[in-house]
Structures are given as C-alpha cells and as structure tokens.
Short mmCIF file of C-alpha atoms in Angstrom, two decimals:
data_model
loop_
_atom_site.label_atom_id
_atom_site.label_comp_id
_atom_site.label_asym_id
_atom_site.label_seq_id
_atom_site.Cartn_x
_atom_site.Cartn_y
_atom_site.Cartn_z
CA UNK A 12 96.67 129.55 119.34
CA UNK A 13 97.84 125.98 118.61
CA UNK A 14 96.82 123.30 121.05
CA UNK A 15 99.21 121.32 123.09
CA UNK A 16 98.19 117.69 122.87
CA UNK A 17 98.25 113.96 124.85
CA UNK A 18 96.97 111.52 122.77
CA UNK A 19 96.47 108.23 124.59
CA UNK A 20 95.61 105.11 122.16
CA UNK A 21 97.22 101.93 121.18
CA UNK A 22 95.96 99.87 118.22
CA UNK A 23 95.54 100.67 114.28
CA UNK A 24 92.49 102.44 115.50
CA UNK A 25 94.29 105.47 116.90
CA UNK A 26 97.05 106.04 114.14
CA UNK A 27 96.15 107.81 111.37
CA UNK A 28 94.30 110.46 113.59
CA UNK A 29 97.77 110.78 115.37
CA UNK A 30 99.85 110.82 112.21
CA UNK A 31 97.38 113.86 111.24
CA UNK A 32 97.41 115.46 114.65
CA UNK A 33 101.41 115.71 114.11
CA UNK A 34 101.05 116.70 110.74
CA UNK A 35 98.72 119.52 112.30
CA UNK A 36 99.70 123.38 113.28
CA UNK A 37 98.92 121.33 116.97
CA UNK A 38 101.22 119.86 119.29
CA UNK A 39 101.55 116.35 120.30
CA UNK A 40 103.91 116.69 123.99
CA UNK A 41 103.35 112.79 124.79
CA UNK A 42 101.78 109.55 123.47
CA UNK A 43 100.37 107.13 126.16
CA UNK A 44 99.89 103.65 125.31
CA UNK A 45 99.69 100.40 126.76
CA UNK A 46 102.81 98.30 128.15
CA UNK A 47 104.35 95.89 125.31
CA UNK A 48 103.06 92.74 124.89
CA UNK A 49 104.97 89.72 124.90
CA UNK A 50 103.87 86.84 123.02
CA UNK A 51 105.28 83.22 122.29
CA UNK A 52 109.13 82.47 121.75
CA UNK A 53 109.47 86.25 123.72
CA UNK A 54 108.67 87.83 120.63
CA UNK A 55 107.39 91.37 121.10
CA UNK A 56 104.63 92.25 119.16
CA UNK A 57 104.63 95.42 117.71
CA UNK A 58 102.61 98.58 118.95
CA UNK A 59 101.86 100.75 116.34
CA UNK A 60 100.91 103.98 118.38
CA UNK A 61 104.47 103.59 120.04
CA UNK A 62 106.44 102.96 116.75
CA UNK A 63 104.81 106.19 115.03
CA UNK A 64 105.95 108.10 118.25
CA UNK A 65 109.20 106.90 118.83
CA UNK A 66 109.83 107.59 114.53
CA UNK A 67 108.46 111.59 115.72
CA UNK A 68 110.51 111.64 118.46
CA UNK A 69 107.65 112.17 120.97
CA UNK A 70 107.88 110.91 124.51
CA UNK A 71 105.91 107.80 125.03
CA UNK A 72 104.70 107.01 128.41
CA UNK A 73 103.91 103.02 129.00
CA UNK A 74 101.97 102.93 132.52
CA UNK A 75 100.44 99.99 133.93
CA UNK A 76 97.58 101.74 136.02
CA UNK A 77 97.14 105.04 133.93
CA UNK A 78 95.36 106.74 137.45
CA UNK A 79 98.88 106.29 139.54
CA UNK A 80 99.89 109.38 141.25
CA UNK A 81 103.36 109.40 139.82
CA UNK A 82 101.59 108.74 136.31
CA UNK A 83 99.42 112.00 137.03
CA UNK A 84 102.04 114.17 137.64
CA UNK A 85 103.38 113.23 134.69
CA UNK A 86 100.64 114.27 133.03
CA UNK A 87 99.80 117.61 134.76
CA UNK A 88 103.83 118.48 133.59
CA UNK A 89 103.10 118.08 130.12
CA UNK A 90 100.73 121.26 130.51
CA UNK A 91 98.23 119.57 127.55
CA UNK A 92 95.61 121.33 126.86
CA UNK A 93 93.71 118.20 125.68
CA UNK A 94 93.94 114.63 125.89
CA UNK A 95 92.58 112.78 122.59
CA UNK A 96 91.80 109.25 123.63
CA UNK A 97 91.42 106.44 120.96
CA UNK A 98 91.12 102.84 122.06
CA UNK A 99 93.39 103.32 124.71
CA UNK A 100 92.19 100.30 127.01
CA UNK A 101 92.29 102.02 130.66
CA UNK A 102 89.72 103.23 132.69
CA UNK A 103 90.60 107.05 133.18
CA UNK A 104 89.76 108.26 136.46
CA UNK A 105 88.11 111.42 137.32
CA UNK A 106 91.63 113.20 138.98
CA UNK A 107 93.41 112.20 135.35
CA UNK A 108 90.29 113.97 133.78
CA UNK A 109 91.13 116.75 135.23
CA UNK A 110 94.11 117.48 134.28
CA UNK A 111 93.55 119.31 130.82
CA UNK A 112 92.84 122.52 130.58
CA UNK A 113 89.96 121.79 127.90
CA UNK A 114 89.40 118.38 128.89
CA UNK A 115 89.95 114.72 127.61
CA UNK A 116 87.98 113.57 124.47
CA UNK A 117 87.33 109.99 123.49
CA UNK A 118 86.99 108.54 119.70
CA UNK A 119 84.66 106.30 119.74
CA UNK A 120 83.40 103.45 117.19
CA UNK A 121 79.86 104.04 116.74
CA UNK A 122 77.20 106.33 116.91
CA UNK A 123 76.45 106.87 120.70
CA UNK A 124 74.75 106.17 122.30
CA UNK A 125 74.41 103.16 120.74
CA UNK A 126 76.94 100.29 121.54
CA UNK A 127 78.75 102.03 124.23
CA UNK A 128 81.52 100.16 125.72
CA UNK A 129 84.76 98.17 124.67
CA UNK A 130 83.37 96.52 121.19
CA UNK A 131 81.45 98.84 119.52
CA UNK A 132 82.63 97.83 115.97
CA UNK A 133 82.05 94.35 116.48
CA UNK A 134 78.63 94.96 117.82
CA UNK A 135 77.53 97.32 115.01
CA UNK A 136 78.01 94.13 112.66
CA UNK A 137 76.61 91.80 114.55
CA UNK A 138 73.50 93.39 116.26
CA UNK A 139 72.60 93.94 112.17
CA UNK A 140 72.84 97.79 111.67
CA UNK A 141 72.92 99.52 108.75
CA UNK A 142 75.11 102.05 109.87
CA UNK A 143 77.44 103.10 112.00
CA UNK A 144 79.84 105.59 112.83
CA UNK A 145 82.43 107.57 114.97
CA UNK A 146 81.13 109.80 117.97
CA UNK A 147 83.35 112.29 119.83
CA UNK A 148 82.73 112.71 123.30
CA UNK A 149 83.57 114.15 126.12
CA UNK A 150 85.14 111.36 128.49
CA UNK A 151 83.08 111.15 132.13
CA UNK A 152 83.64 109.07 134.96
CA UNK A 153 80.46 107.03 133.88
CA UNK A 154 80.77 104.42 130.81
CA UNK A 155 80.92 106.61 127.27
CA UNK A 156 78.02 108.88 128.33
CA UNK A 157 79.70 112.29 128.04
CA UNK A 158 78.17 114.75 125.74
CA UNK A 159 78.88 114.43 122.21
CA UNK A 160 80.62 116.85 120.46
CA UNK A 161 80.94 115.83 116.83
CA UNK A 162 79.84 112.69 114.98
CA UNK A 163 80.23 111.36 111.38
CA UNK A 164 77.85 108.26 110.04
CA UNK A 165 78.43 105.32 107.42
CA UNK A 166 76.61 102.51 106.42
CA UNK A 167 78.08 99.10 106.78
CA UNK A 168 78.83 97.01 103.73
CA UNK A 169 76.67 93.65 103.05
CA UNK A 170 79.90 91.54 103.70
CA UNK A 171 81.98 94.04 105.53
CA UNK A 172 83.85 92.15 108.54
CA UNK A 173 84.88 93.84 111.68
CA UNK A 174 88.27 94.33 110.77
CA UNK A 175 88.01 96.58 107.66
CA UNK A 176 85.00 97.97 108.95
CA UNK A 177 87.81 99.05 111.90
CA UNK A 178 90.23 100.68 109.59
CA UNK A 179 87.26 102.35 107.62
CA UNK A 180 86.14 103.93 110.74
CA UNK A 181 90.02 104.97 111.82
CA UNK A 182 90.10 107.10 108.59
CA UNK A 183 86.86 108.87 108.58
CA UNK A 184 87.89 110.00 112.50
CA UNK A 185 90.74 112.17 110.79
CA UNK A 186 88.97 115.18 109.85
CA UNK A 187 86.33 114.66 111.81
CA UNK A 188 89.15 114.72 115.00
CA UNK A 189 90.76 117.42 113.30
CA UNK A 190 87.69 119.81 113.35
CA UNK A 191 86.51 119.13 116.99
CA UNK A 192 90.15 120.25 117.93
CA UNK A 193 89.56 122.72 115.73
CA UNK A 194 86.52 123.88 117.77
CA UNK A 195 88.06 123.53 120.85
CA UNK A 196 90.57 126.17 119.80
CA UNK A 197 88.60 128.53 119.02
CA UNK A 198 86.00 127.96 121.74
CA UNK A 199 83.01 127.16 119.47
CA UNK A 200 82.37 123.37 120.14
CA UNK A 201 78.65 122.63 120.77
CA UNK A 202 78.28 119.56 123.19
CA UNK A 203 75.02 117.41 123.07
CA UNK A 204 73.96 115.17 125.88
CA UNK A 205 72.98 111.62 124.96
CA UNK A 206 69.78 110.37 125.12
CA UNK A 207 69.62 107.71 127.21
CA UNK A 208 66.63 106.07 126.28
CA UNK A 209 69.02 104.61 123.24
CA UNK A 210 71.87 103.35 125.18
CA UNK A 211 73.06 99.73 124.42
CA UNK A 212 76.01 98.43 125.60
CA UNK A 213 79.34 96.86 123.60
CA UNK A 214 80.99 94.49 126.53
CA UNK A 215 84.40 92.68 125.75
CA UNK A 216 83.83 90.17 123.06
CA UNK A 217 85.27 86.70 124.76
CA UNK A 218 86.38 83.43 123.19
CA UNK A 219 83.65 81.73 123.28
CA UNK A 220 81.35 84.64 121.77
CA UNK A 221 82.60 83.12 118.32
CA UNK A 222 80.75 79.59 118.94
CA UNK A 223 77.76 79.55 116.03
CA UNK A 224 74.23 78.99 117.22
CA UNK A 225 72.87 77.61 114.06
CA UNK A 226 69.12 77.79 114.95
CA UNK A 227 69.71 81.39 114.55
CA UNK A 228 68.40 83.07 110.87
CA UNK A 229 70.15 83.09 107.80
CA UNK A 230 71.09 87.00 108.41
CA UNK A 231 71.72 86.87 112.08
CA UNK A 232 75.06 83.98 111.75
CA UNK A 233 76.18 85.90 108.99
CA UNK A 234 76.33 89.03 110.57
CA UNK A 235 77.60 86.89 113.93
CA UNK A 236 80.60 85.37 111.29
CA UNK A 237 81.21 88.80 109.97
CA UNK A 238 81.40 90.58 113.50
CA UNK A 239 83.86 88.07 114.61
CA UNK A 240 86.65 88.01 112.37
CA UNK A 241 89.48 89.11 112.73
CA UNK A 242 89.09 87.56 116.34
CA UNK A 243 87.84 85.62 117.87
CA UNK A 244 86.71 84.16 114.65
CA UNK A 245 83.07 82.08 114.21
CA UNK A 246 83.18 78.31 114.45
CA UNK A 247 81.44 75.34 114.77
CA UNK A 248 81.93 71.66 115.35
CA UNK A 249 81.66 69.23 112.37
CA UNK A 250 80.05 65.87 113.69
CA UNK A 251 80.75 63.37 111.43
CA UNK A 252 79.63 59.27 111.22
CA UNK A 253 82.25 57.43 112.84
CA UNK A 254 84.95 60.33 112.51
CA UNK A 255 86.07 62.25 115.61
CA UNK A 256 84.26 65.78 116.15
CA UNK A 257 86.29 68.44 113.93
CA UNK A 258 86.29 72.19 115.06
CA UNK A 259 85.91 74.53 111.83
CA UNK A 260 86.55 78.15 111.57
CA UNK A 261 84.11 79.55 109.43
CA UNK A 262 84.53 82.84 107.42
CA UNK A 263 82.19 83.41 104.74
CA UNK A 264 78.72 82.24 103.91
CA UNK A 265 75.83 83.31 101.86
CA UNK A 266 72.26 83.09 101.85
CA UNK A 267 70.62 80.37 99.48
CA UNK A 268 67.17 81.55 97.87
CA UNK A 269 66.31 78.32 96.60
CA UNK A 270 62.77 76.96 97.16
CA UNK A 271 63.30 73.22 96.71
CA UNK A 272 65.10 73.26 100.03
CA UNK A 273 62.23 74.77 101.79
CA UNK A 274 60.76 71.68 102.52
CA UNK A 275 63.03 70.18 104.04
CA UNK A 276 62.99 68.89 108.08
CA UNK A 277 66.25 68.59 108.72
CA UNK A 278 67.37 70.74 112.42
CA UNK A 279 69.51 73.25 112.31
CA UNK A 280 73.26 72.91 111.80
CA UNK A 281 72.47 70.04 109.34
CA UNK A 282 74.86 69.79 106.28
CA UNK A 283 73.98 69.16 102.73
CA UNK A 284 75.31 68.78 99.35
CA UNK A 285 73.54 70.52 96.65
CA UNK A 286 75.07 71.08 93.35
CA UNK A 287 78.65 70.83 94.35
CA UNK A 288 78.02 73.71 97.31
CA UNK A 289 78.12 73.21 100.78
CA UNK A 290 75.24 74.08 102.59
CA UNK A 291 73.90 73.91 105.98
CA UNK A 292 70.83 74.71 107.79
CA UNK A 293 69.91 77.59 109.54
CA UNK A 294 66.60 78.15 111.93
CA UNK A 295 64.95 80.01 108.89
CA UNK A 296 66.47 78.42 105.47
CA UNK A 297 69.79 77.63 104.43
CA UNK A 298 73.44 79.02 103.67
CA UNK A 299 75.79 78.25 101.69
CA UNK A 300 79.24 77.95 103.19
CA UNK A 301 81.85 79.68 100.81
CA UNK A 302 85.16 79.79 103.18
CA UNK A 303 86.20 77.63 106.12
CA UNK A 304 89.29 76.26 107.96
CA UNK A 305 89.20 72.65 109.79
CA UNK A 306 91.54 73.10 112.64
CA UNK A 307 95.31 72.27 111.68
CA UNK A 308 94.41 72.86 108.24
CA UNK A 309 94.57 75.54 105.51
CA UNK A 310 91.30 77.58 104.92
CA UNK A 311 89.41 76.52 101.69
CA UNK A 312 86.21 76.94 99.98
CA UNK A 313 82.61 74.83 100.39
CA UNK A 314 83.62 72.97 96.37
CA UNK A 315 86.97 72.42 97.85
CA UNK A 316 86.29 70.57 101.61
CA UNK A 317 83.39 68.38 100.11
CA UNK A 318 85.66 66.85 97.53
CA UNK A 319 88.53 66.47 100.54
CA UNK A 320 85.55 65.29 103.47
CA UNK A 321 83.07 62.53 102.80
CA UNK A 322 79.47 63.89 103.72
CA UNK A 323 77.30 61.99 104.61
CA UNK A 324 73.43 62.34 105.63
CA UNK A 325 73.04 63.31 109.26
CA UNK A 326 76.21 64.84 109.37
CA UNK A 327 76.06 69.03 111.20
CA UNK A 328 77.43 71.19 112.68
CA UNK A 329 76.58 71.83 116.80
CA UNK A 330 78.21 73.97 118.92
CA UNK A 331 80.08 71.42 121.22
CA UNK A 332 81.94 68.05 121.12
#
C-alpha cells in the first residue's frame, strides 16, 4: 500500500528527492520548511522546497519552533506514515518523532558516522576524504546516531567545491530515498547501528572558519578553499609596502611541483612572482593562486592581479589586519 508522506527540508538539498517522492505511487500530505527569509531592500529570498510545493498544490507548514504543541497536532492530523527529513534546520524532538506510524528518516550528507552534524558536506572536503556519501537514518533524540538504513558512496573530485559536491549528493539521494521508502512499505528495511568508535562531528561552519592559515600544507588550504565556497568563502589579507591591508577572497589554487623554489626561506603566506604566476607560500611548498577577488573588486586570475598590483618582496598574505 502506498505511503502517506511529510517531508520536512528547505534548501536545494531536499528537492529533487521531493520532486521524485511526488512523482512516486507515494503520497506527499504536507511539506515543512523553514519561515521565509527576508533579506536587504525586504526582498524575499526564495525557498525552493516551498515553491515546488505550492506549484503541487501541497500544504506547506512554516513553523518557527517545529516541537510546538499546536505544530504537533498538526502533524499527528496529517496521519503520515513517515516523515522524510532533508536539511530541514530544526531540532526534532522526541514527541514529534513519534508521531509516524513508521517513523521519521533523515538524509544525510555523508557516510555516518562520519561528520555527523550540521556541515557534513563541507567537512568531507575539507577534513581531505576521498569519499563521501549519503546515509539514511533513522532520526533519534541524540545527534545523527540512529541506525542506518541505506547508504550510497562517491568519491570527491580533486577540485570539487562544496557547492557542486552539494547538488551531486542531492541527486544520488533520489533512488537511494526512493528504495528505503520502498522498504519501509513492504516491511523489509534492515537497520544497522553505527559504530561509534568512528564518529566525528560536522558543527556549523561560521564566518570566520573561511580565514586561511597559510602555515598549513599545500593540500590542506586547498581542500580548506574548496570546502568553503559557496560560503563563507576562503580569504586572506594582502599586506602590502606602504599600501593599506587588502582582504582577498580566494577561490582556486594549485599545487606547484617545482624544485627551484624548495630552497627558499621565506614564512608562510609570502607572495612571489614566478613566471608570470602568482604564488605564495605554504608550510610545506608553494601554490599557485589561479582565482581571487580583492574586496570591492571583480574576481580575476593570478596573470591578471599581478599586472593590476605591484608586488613587491616581503609582501603576504596573514590572516589579520
């Protein structure tokens, strides 16, 4: 018998599993998703989540605090038998987990128990995996530690950046979404515990996570540049001889296997000009900086902001003014 469905999500993350689930033999009876954000000039910005229900014509439910009584009855008159959850962005309390007849099941961005918690994506990047993945789970009243009940792996891309690896991940939790469901329906899902021993945690990624600490290695800021884009973005300060400090975004960069430069003494965050390329110093070697944006300017290439900046020696990057 078809499955009567809440899904509860509210960025790109969550949308093509939901455009499948209503393309299913299931039903979707309500979408939950977070309040609409205002940003400057009062302009609204768009939810997707909400714009895909509202296009269905299923009822979207925009609570505050998810775990309000009035919120839960809600819920419990819907009837679901399961609640798909998919970057949502509420804690879900243990009477709201209740409510579903089969229970509430969480897509989650990595291979758990690895990187539990709010940034798992990000974190895959930047802790320097190989892979990664989407986990479905159970939801518990404890952090992303409810037994698994289907999984699906991929390995991250050399210069893959958080963002696309997001949208990636979205797509490959379509049939794998679609088959736990699936499962559920039929009463065959097999649920594994996690193994604790593995657990590392994914906290909130804050502003200031995108500051550079050049005395890192080579592969450790790139994977820190890739991790953080599309937000908060890397960057650094450029100190320049008699010029005021200069934040700069920094996007790309690539690793320079060139053994002249070994030699050198110069500490990390140190800029150079070799060969028309930008370079700077890292705690193990040197990159090459291929795309960067000084603040209130355009982004442009290393070639590109040596020919508009005069360099000179003992000009770097640091992570403060």
């Amino acid at each position: 018998m078809p499955l009567k469905i809440v899904l509860m999500g509210t960025g790109n993350f969550a949308v093509p599993t939901f455009r499948e689930l209503l393309n299913s033999e299931h039903t979707v009876v309500g979408v939950l998703t977070q309040p609409d954000k205002v940003g400057r000039g009062h302009h609204q910005h768009l939810n997707p989540v909400k714009e895909l229900a509202l296009a269905k014509a299923v009822p979207v439910f925009q609570p505050e605090r998810v775990n309000r009584s009035e919120m839960l009855d809600t819920l419990r008159s819907l009837q679901a038998d399961v609640f798909i959850v998919a970057a949502y962005g509420q804690i879900l309390k243990p009477e709201l987990l209740a409510i579903p007849r089969l229970g509430a099941f969480n897509l989650h961005g990595s291979l758990l128990p690895r990187h539990r918690g709010a940034a798992p994506v990000q974190y895959a990047i930047w802790k320097g995996d190989s892979i990664t993945g989407v986990t479905v789970f159970r939801i518990e009243p404890s952090l992303d530690s409810g037994p698994m009940v289907g999984r699906v792996e991929t390995p991250i891309g050399d210069i893959e950046k958080s963002g696309e690896l997001m949208l990636r991940l979205a797509e490959l939790s379509v049939p794998l979404t679609l088959n736990v469901v699936r499962q559920l329906e039929a009463g065959t899902a097999v649920f594994e515990r996690q193994d604790s021993t593995f657990v590392t945690l994914s906290p909130k990624i804050l502003r200031e996570a995108g500051v550079i600490d050049w005395s890192q290695s080579s592969r450790e800021i790139d994977c820190h540049i890739r991790a953080m884009q599309p937000w908060p973005k890397a960057s650094s300060v450029l100190h320049r001889h008699d010029q005021p400090p200069l934040r700069c975004i920094v996007s790309q960069v690539s690793h320079v296997a060139d053994e002249s430069l070994s030699a050198g003494h110069e500490t990390p965050g140190a800029l150079l000009e070799h060969h028309s390329r930008l370079l700077v110093r890292s705690g193990d070697g040197w990159l090459e900086i291929l795309k960067l944006q000084p603040e209130g300017r355009k982004a442009t290439d290393g070639r590109s902001f040596i020919n508009g900046y005069s360099l000179k020696k003992g000009d770097r990057f640091a992570a403060a003014e």
